[in-house]
Coordinates of C-alpha atoms in Angstrom, one line a residue:
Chain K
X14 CA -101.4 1.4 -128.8
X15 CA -105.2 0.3 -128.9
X16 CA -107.6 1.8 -127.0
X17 CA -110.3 -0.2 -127.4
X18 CA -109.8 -3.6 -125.1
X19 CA -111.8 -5.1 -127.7
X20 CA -109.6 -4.3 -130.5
X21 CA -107.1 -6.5 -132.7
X22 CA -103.4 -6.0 -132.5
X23 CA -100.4 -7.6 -134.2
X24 CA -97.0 -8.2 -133.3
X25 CA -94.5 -8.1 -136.3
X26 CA -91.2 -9.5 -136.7
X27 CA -88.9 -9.2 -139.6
X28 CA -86.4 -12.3 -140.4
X29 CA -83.4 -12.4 -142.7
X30 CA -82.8 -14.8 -145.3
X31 CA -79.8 -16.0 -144.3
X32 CA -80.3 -14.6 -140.3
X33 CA -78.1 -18.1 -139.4
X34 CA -74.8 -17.6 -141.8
X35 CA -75.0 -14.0 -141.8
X36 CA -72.2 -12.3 -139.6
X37 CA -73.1 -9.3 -137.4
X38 CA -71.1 -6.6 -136.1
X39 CA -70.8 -4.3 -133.2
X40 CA -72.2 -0.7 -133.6
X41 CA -72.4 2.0 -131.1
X42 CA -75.9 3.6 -130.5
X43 CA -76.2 6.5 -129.7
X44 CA -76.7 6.9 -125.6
X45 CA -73.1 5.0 -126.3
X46 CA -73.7 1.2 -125.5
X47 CA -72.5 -1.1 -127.9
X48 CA -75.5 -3.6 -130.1
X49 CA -74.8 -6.0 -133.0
X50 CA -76.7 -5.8 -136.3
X51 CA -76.5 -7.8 -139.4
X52 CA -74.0 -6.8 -141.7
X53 CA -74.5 -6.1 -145.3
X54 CA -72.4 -4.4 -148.3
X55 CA -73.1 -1.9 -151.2
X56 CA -75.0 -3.6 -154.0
X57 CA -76.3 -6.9 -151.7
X58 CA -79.8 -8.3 -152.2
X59 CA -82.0 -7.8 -149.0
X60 CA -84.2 -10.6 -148.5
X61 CA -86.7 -12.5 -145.1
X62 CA -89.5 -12.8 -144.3
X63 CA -91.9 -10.7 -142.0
X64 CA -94.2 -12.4 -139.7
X65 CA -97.7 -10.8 -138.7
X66 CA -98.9 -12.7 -135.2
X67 CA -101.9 -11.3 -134.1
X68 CA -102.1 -10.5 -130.9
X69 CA -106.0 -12.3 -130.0
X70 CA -106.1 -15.3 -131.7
X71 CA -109.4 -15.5 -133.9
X72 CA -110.7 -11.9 -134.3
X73 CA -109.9 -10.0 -137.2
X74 CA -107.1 -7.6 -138.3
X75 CA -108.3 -4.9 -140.4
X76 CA -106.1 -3.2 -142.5
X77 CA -105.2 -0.5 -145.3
X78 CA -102.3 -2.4 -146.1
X79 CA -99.2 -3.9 -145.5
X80 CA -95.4 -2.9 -146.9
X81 CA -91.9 -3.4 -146.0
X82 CA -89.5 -0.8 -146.7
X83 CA -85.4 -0.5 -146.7
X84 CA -84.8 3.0 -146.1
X85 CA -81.3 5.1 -145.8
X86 CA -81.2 8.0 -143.6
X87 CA -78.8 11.1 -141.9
X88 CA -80.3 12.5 -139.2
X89 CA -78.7 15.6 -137.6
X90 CA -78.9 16.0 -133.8
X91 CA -79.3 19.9 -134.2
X92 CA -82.1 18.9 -136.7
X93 CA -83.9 16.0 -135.6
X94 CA -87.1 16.8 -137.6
X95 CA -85.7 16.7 -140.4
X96 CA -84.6 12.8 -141.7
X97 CA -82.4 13.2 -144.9
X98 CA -83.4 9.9 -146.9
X99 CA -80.9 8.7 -149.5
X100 CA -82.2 4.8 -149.9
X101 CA -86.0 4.8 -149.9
X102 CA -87.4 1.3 -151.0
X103 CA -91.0 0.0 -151.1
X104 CA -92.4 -3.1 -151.5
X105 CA -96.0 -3.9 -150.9
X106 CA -96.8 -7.2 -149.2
X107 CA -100.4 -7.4 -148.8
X108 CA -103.0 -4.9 -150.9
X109 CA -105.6 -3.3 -148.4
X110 CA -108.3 -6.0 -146.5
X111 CA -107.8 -8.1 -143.5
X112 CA -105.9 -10.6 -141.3
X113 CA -108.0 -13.9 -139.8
X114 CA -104.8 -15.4 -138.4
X115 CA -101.1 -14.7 -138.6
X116 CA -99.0 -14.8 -141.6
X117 CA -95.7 -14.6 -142.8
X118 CA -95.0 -12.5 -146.0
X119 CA -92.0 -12.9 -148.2
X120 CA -90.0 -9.5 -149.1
X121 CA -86.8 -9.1 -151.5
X122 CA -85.2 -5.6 -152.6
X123 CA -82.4 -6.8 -155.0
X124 CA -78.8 -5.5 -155.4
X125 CA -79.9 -2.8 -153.4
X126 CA -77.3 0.3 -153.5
X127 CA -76.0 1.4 -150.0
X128 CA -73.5 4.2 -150.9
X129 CA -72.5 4.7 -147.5
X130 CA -71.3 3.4 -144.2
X131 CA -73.3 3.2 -140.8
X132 CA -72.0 5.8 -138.9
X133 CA -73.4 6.9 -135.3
X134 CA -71.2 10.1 -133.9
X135 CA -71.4 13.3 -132.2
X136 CA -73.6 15.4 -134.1
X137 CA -75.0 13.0 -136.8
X138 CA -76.2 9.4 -137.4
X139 CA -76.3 7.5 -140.8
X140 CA -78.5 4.2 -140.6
X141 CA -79.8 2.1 -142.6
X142 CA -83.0 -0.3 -141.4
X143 CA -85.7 -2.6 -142.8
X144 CA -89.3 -1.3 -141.6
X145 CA -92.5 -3.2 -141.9
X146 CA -95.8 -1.5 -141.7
X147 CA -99.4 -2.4 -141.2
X148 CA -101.2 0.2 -142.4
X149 CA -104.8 1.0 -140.5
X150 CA -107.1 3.9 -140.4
X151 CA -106.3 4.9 -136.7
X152 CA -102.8 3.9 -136.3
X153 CA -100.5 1.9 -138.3
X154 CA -98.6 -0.9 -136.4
X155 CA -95.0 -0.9 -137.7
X156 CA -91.4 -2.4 -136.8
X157 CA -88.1 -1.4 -137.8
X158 CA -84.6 -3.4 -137.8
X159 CA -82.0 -1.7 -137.9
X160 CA -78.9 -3.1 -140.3
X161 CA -74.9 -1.6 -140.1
X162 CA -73.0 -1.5 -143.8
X163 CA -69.7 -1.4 -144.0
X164 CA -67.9 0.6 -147.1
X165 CA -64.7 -2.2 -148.4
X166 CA -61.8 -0.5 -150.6
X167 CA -59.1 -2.4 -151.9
X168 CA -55.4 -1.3 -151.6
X169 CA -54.9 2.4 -152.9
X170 CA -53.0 2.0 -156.6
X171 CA -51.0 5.6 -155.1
X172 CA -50.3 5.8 -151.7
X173 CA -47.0 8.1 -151.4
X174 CA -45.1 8.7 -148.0
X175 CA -45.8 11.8 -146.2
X176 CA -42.3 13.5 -145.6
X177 CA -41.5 17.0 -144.4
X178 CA -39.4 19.5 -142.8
X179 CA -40.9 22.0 -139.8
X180 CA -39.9 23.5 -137.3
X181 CA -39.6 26.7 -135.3
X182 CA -36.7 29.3 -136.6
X183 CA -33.5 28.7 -134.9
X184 CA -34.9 26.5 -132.6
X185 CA -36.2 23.1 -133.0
X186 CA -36.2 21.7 -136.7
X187 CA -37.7 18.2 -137.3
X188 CA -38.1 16.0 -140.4
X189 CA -41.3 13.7 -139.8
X190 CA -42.6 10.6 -142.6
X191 CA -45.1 8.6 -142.1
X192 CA -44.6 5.6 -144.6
X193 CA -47.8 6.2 -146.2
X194 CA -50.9 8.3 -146.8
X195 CA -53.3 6.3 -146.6
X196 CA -53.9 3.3 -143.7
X197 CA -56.8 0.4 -143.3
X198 CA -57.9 0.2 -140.2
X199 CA -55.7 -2.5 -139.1
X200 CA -52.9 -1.2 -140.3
X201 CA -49.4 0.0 -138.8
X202 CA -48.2 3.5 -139.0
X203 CA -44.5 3.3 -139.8
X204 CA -42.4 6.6 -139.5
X205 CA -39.6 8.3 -138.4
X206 CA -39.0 11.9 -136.8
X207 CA -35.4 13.5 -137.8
X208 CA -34.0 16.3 -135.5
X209 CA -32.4 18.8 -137.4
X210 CA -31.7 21.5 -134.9
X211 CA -32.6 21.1 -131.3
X212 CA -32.4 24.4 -129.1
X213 CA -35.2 23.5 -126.8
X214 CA -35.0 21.2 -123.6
X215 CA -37.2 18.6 -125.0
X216 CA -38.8 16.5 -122.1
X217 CA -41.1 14.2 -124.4
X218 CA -42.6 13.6 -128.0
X219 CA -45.8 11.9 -128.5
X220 CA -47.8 10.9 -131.5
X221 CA -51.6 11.6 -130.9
X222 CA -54.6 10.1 -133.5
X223 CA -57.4 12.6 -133.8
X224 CA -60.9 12.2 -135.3
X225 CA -62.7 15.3 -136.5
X226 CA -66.4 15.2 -137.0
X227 CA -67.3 18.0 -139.1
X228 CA -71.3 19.1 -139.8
X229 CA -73.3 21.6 -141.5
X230 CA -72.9 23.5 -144.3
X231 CA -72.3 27.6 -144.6
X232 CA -72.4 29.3 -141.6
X233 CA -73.6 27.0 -139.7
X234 CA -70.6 24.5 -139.3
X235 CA -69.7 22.7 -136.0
X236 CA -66.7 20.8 -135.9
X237 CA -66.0 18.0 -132.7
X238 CA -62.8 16.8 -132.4
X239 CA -62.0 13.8 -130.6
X240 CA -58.3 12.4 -129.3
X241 CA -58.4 8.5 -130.0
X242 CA -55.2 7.8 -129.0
X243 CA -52.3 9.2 -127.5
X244 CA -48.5 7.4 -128.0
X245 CA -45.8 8.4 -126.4
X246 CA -42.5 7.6 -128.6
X247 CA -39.8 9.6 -127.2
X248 CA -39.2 9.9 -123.4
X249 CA -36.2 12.5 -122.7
X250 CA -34.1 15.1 -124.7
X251 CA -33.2 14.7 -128.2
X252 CA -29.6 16.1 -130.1
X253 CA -29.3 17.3 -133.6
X254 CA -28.8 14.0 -135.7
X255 CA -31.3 11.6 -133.8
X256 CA -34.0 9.4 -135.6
X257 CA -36.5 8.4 -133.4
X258 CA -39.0 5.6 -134.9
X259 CA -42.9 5.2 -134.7
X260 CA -44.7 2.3 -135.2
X261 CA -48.1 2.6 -134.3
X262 CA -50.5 0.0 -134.8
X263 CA -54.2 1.1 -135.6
X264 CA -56.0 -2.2 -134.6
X265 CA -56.3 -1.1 -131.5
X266 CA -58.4 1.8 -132.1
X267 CA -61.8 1.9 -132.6
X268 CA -62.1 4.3 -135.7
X269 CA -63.9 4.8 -139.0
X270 CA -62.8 5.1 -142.6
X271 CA -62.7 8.9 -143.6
X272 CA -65.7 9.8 -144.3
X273 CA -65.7 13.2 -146.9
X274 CA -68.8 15.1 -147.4
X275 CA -71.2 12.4 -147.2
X276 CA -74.5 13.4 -149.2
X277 CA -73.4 17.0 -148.5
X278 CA -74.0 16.4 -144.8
X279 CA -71.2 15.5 -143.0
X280 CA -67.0 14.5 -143.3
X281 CA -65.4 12.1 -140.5
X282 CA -61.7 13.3 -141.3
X283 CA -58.5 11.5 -139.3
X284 CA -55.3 13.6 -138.3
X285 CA -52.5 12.6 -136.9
X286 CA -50.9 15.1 -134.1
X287 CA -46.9 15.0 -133.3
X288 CA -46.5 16.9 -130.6
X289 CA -42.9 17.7 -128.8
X290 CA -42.8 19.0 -124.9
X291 CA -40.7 21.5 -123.6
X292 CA -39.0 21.0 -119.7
X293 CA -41.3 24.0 -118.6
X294 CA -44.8 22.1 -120.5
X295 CA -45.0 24.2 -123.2
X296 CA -46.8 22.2 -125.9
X297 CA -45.4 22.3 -130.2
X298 CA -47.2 20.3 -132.2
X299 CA -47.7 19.2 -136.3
X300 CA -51.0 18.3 -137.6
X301 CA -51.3 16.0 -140.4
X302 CA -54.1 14.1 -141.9
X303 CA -54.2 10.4 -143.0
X304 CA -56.9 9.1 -144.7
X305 CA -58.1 5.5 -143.4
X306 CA -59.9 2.8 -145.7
X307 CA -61.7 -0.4 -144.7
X308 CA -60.1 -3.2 -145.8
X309 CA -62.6 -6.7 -146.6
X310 CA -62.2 -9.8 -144.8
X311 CA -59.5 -12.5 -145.8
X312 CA -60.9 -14.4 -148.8
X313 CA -62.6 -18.0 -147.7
X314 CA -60.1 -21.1 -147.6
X315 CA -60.2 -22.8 -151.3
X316 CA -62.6 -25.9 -151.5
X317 CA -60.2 -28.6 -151.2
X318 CA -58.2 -27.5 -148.1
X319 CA -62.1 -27.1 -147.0
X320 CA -62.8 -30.8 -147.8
X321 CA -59.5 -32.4 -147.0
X322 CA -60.6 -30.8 -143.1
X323 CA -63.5 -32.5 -143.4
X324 CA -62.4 -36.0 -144.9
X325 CA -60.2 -35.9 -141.6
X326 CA -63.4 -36.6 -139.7
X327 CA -64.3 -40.1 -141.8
X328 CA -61.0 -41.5 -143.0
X329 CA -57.8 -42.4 -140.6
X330 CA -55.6 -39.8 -139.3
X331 CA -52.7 -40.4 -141.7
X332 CA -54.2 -40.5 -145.0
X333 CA -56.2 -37.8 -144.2
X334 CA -53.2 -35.9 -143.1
X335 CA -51.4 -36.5 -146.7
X336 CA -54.8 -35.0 -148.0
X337 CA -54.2 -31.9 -146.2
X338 CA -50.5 -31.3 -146.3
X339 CA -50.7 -32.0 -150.4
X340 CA -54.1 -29.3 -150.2
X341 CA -51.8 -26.6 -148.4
X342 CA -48.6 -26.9 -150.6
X343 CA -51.0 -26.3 -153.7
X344 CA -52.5 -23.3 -152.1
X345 CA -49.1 -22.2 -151.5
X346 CA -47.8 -22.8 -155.2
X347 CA -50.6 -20.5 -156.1
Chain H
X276 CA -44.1 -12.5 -153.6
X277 CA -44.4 -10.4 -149.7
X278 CA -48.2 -11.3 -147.8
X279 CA -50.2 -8.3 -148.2
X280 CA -52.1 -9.6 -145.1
X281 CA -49.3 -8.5 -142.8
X282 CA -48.0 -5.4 -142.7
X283 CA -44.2 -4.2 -142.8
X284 CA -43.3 -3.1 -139.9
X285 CA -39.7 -2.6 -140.4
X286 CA -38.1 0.9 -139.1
X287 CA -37.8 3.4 -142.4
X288 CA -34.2 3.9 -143.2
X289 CA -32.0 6.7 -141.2
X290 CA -28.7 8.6 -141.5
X291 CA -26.4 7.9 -139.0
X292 CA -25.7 10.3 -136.4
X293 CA -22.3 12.2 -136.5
X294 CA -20.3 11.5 -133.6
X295 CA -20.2 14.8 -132.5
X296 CA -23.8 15.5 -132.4
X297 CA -23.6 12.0 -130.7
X298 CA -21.6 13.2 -128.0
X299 CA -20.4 16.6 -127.8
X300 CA -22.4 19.1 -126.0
X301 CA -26.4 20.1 -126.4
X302 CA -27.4 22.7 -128.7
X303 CA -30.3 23.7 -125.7
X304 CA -27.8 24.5 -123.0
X305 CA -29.2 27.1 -120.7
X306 CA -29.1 27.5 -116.9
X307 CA -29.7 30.9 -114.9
X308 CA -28.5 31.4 -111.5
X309 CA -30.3 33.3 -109.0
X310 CA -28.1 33.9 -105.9
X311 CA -26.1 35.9 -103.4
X312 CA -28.8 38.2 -102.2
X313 CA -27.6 41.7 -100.4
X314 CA -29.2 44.3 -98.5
X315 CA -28.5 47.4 -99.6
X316 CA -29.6 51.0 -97.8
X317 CA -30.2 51.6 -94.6
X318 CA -34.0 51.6 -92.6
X319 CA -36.9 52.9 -94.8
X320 CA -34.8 52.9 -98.3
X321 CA -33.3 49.2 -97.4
X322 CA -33.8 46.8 -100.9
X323 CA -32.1 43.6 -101.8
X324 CA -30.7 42.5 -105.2
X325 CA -29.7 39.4 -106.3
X326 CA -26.9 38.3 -108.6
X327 CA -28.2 36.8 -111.9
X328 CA -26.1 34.6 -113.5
X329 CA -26.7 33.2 -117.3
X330 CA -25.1 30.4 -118.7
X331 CA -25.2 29.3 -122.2
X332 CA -24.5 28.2 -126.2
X333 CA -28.1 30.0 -127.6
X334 CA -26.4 31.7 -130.7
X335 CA -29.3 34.4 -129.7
X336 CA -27.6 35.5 -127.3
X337 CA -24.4 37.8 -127.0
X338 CA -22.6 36.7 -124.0
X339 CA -22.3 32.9 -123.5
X340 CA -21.9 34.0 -119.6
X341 CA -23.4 36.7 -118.1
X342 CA -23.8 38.3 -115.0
X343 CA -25.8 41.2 -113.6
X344 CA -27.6 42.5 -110.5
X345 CA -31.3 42.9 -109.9
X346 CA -33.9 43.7 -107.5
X347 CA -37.6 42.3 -107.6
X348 CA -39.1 45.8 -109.5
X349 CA -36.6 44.5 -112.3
X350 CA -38.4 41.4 -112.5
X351 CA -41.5 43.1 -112.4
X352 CA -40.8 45.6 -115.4
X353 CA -39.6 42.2 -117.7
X354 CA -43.0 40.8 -116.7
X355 CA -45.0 43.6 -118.1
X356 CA -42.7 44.4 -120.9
X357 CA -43.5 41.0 -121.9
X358 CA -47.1 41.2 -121.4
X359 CA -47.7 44.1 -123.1
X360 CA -45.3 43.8 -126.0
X361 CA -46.0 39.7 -126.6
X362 CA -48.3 37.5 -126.9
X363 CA -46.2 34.9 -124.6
X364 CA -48.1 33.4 -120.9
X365 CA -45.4 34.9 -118.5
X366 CA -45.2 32.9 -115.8
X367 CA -46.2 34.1 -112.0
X368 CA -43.7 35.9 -110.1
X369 CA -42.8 35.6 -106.6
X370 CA -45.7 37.4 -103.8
X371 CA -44.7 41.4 -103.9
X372 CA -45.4 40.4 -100.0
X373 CA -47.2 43.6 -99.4
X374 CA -48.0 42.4 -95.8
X375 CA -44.4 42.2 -94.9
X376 CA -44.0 45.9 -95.9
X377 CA -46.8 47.0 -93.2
X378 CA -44.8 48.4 -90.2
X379 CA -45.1 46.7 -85.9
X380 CA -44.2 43.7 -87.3
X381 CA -42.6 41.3 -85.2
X382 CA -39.9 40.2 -87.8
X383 CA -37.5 42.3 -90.3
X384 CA -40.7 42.1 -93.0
X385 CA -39.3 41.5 -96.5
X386 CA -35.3 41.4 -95.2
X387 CA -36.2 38.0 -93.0
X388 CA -33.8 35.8 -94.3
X389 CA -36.2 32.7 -95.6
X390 CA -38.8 35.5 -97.2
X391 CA -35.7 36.6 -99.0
X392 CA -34.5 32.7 -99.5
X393 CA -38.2 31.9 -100.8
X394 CA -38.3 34.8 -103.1
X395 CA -34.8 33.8 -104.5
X396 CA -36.1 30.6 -105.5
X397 CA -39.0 32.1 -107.3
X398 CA -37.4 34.7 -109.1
X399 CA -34.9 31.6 -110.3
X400 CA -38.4 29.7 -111.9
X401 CA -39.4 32.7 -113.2
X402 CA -36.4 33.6 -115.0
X403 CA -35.0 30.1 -116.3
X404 CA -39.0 29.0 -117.8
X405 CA -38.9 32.5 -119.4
X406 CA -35.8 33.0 -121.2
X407 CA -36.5 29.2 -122.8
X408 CA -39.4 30.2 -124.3
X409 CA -38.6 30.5 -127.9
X410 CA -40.8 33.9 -128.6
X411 CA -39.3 35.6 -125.5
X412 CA -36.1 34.7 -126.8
X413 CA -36.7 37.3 -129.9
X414 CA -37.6 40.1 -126.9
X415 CA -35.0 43.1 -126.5
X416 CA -36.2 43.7 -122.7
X417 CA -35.3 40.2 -121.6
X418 CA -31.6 40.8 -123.4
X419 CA -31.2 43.8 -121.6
X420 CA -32.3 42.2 -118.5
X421 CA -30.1 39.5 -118.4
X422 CA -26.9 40.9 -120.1
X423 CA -26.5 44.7 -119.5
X424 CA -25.6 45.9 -116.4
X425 CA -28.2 47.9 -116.1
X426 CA -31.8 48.2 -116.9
X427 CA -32.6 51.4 -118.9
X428 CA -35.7 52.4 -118.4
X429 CA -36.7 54.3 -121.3
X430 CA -35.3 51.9 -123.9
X431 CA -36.4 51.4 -127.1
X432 CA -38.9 48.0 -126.9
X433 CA -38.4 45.4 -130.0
X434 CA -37.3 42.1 -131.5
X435 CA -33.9 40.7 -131.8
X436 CA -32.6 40.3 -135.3
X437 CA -31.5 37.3 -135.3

């Protein structure tokens, strides 16, 4: 802020090279409302523009310099002092002297490494934003953007079935498998829970996905769990021999991939909860994790299903129909 | 060659169920009676017990039908037994109805026929959620309270071998 009415002032904004193509996503802030950012992967170039309008047309800006920087950062609600910087980029756009009008400078960090995914939860935020800075003797004028990553895996090479036998002695024995270990987020969870020995009046059997926030290190180690969903998948009272099936579908949700001991900070860990209740309420439940992975985006249509779309636009319906149908059977061959 | 874009959702492969787990009878089967309430005594040492009935197939216990007589202080010493010997929630009794006890009441107190129906009724809840409950299942005290013909007070507390 400029206390002197007679001052210069500058209003910056930063642009993206590709700002029109360029998908965004929704991210969650933290007072919980919903924004969308720019999305960008591990190892992308980060590239715009920044623009410096001043603020009074015709007086100078003076200045110690001017830089852009892409910077990585957990910050710990318990700790908010204290920013833990993994990704620090500088660049520097303009060497100390002054502004006579506005002017946009050019910026590019290239194949940039962003180990991590964007992650705003409970007790800790991971973010990831482009700030510019002009630099001046009383106080700098600066503007961040903020941008969300995304971590992509591809399909697991080993991914076994979890399978096992639990129960309480000589009185409810269950068999529970989950098809596999390891689920992208719009995946289905496939199973099956076996009754073995049933000497409880069971009443219901739900299948409950729980996220589990864990931060801090030592002694100091706070743990927030959080019930995403609840399924019921059994409504009234089981006998020895039964199979009852699950088939959850995870698009539904809004989760995360697991997250394990990020930078030594933090873990976003997934369970799944089977829990079995009794006539009189009482509660017996199985706790297993799953670990969730984000799968990328269907691969683009090949080029000349792409053109034969748009020769439909110029050329007759028919022969631009053959075009297409002869496109699609080749894609199919493939 | 299957589309790894869409997932399988087809059910995971299960034994068939035996026919006679199918349909023959539960494994769980349980049901406790509380009825027939009598007055026993006459004026200040009047009490009333109540006929306990157990049903069952729990291989726990001895007698697959059971049936004893008890007063409300028997329900009370299971409760604490329980409560100091487990680490079960016992559920809430009846009201001991204290009031009732006071003398220049208007009605017969705690031998007024729906105080007696409303406690029946209450010691039933008690007894069925308890004696399902797996832990208090293992107790000795509950055992003794629902199978022997009487309660002997200075038993020997413990598990059930099963």
């Amino acid at each position: 802020m400029s206390f002197f009415s007679f001052g210069q002032s500058a209003e910056i904004d930063i642009v993206l090279k590709d700002a029109e193509t360029r998908k965004k996503v929704e991210h969650k802030t933290e007072d919980g409302k919903k924004d969308k950012y720019f999305l960008l992967y591990d190892g992308e170039t980060v590239s715009g523009n920044v623009n410096v309008t001043l603020k009074n047309p015709g007086k100078r800006l003076e200045h110690q310099g001017i830089k852009m920087e892409f910077i990585g950062q957990i910050e710990l609600y318990y700790d908010r002092g204290n920013h833990h910087e993994f990704v620090s980029l500088v660049k520097d756009l303009a060497r100390p002297g002054e502004l006579t009008q506005s002017q946009t400078f050019d910026f590019e960090f290239t194949h940039v490494e962003k180990p991590y995914e964007s992650y705003t939860g409970q007790n800790v935020k991971l973010r990831y934003f482009l700030r510019a800075t002009v630099s001046r003797r009383l106080n700098d004028i600066s503007k961040e953007m903020d941008i969300v990553v995304h971590t992509l895996s591809t399909y697991p090479e080993l991914n076994s079935s979890i399978k096992m036998e639990v129960g309480i002695e000589d009185c409810l024995h269950i068999e529970f498998e989950y098809n596999k270990s390891k689920y992208h987020l719009k995946d289905v969870i496939v199973g099956k829970i076996y009754f073995l020995l049933v000497r409880l009046k069971i009443r219901h059997m739900e299948i409950d996905i729980i996220k589990r926030e864990t931060t801090g290190t030592g002694p100091n180690v706070y743990h927030e769990n959080d019930t995403i969903a609840k399924y019921e998948i059994m409504d009234g009272a089981p006998v020895r021999g039964e199979s009852i099936p699950i088939r959850l579908f995870l698009a539904g949700y809004e989760m995360t991939p697991t997250m394990r001991d990020i930078n030594k900070k933090y873990s976003v860990r997934y369970y799944l909860n089977l829990v079995l209740i009794d006539e009189e309420e009482r509660r017996y439940f199985k706790q297993q994790e799953i670990t969730l992975w984000r799968k990328g985006d269907m691969v683009k249509k090949s080029m000349s299903h792409q053109a034969a779309i748009a020769s439909q636009r110029f050329e007759g319906s028919s022969s631009a129909e053959k075009a297409l149908a002869q496109a699609q059977a080749k894609e199919q061959e493939q | 060659m299957s589309d790894p874009t869409v997932a399988d959702t087809r059910r995971l492969n299960s034994k068939p169920q035996d026919l006679t787990d199918a349909y023959g009878p539960p494994s769980n089967f349980l049901e406790i009676d509380v009825y027939d309430p009598q007055t026993i005594g006459v004026g200040r040492n009047r009490f009333t017990t109540y006929e306990v009935r157990m049903r069952t197939n729990l291989p726990i216990f001895k007698l697959k039908d059971s049936v004893v007589r008890r007063r409300y202080s028997d329900f009370e010493w299971l409760k604490n037994e329980l409560e100091r010997d487990s680490k079960i929630v016992v559920p809430p009794l009846p009201g001991k109805a204290l009031k009732r006890q006071l003398p220049f009441r208007g009605d017969e107190g705690i031998f007024e026929e729906s105080f007696i129906e409303e406690r029946r009724v209450g010691l039933e809840q008690f007894i069925n959620r308890l004696a399902g409950h797996p832990l208090a299942q293992n107790e000795r005290c509950l055992h003794m309270f629902l199978q022997d013909e009487s309660i002997d007070r200075n038993y020997i507390p413990g598990k059930v071998r099963k």
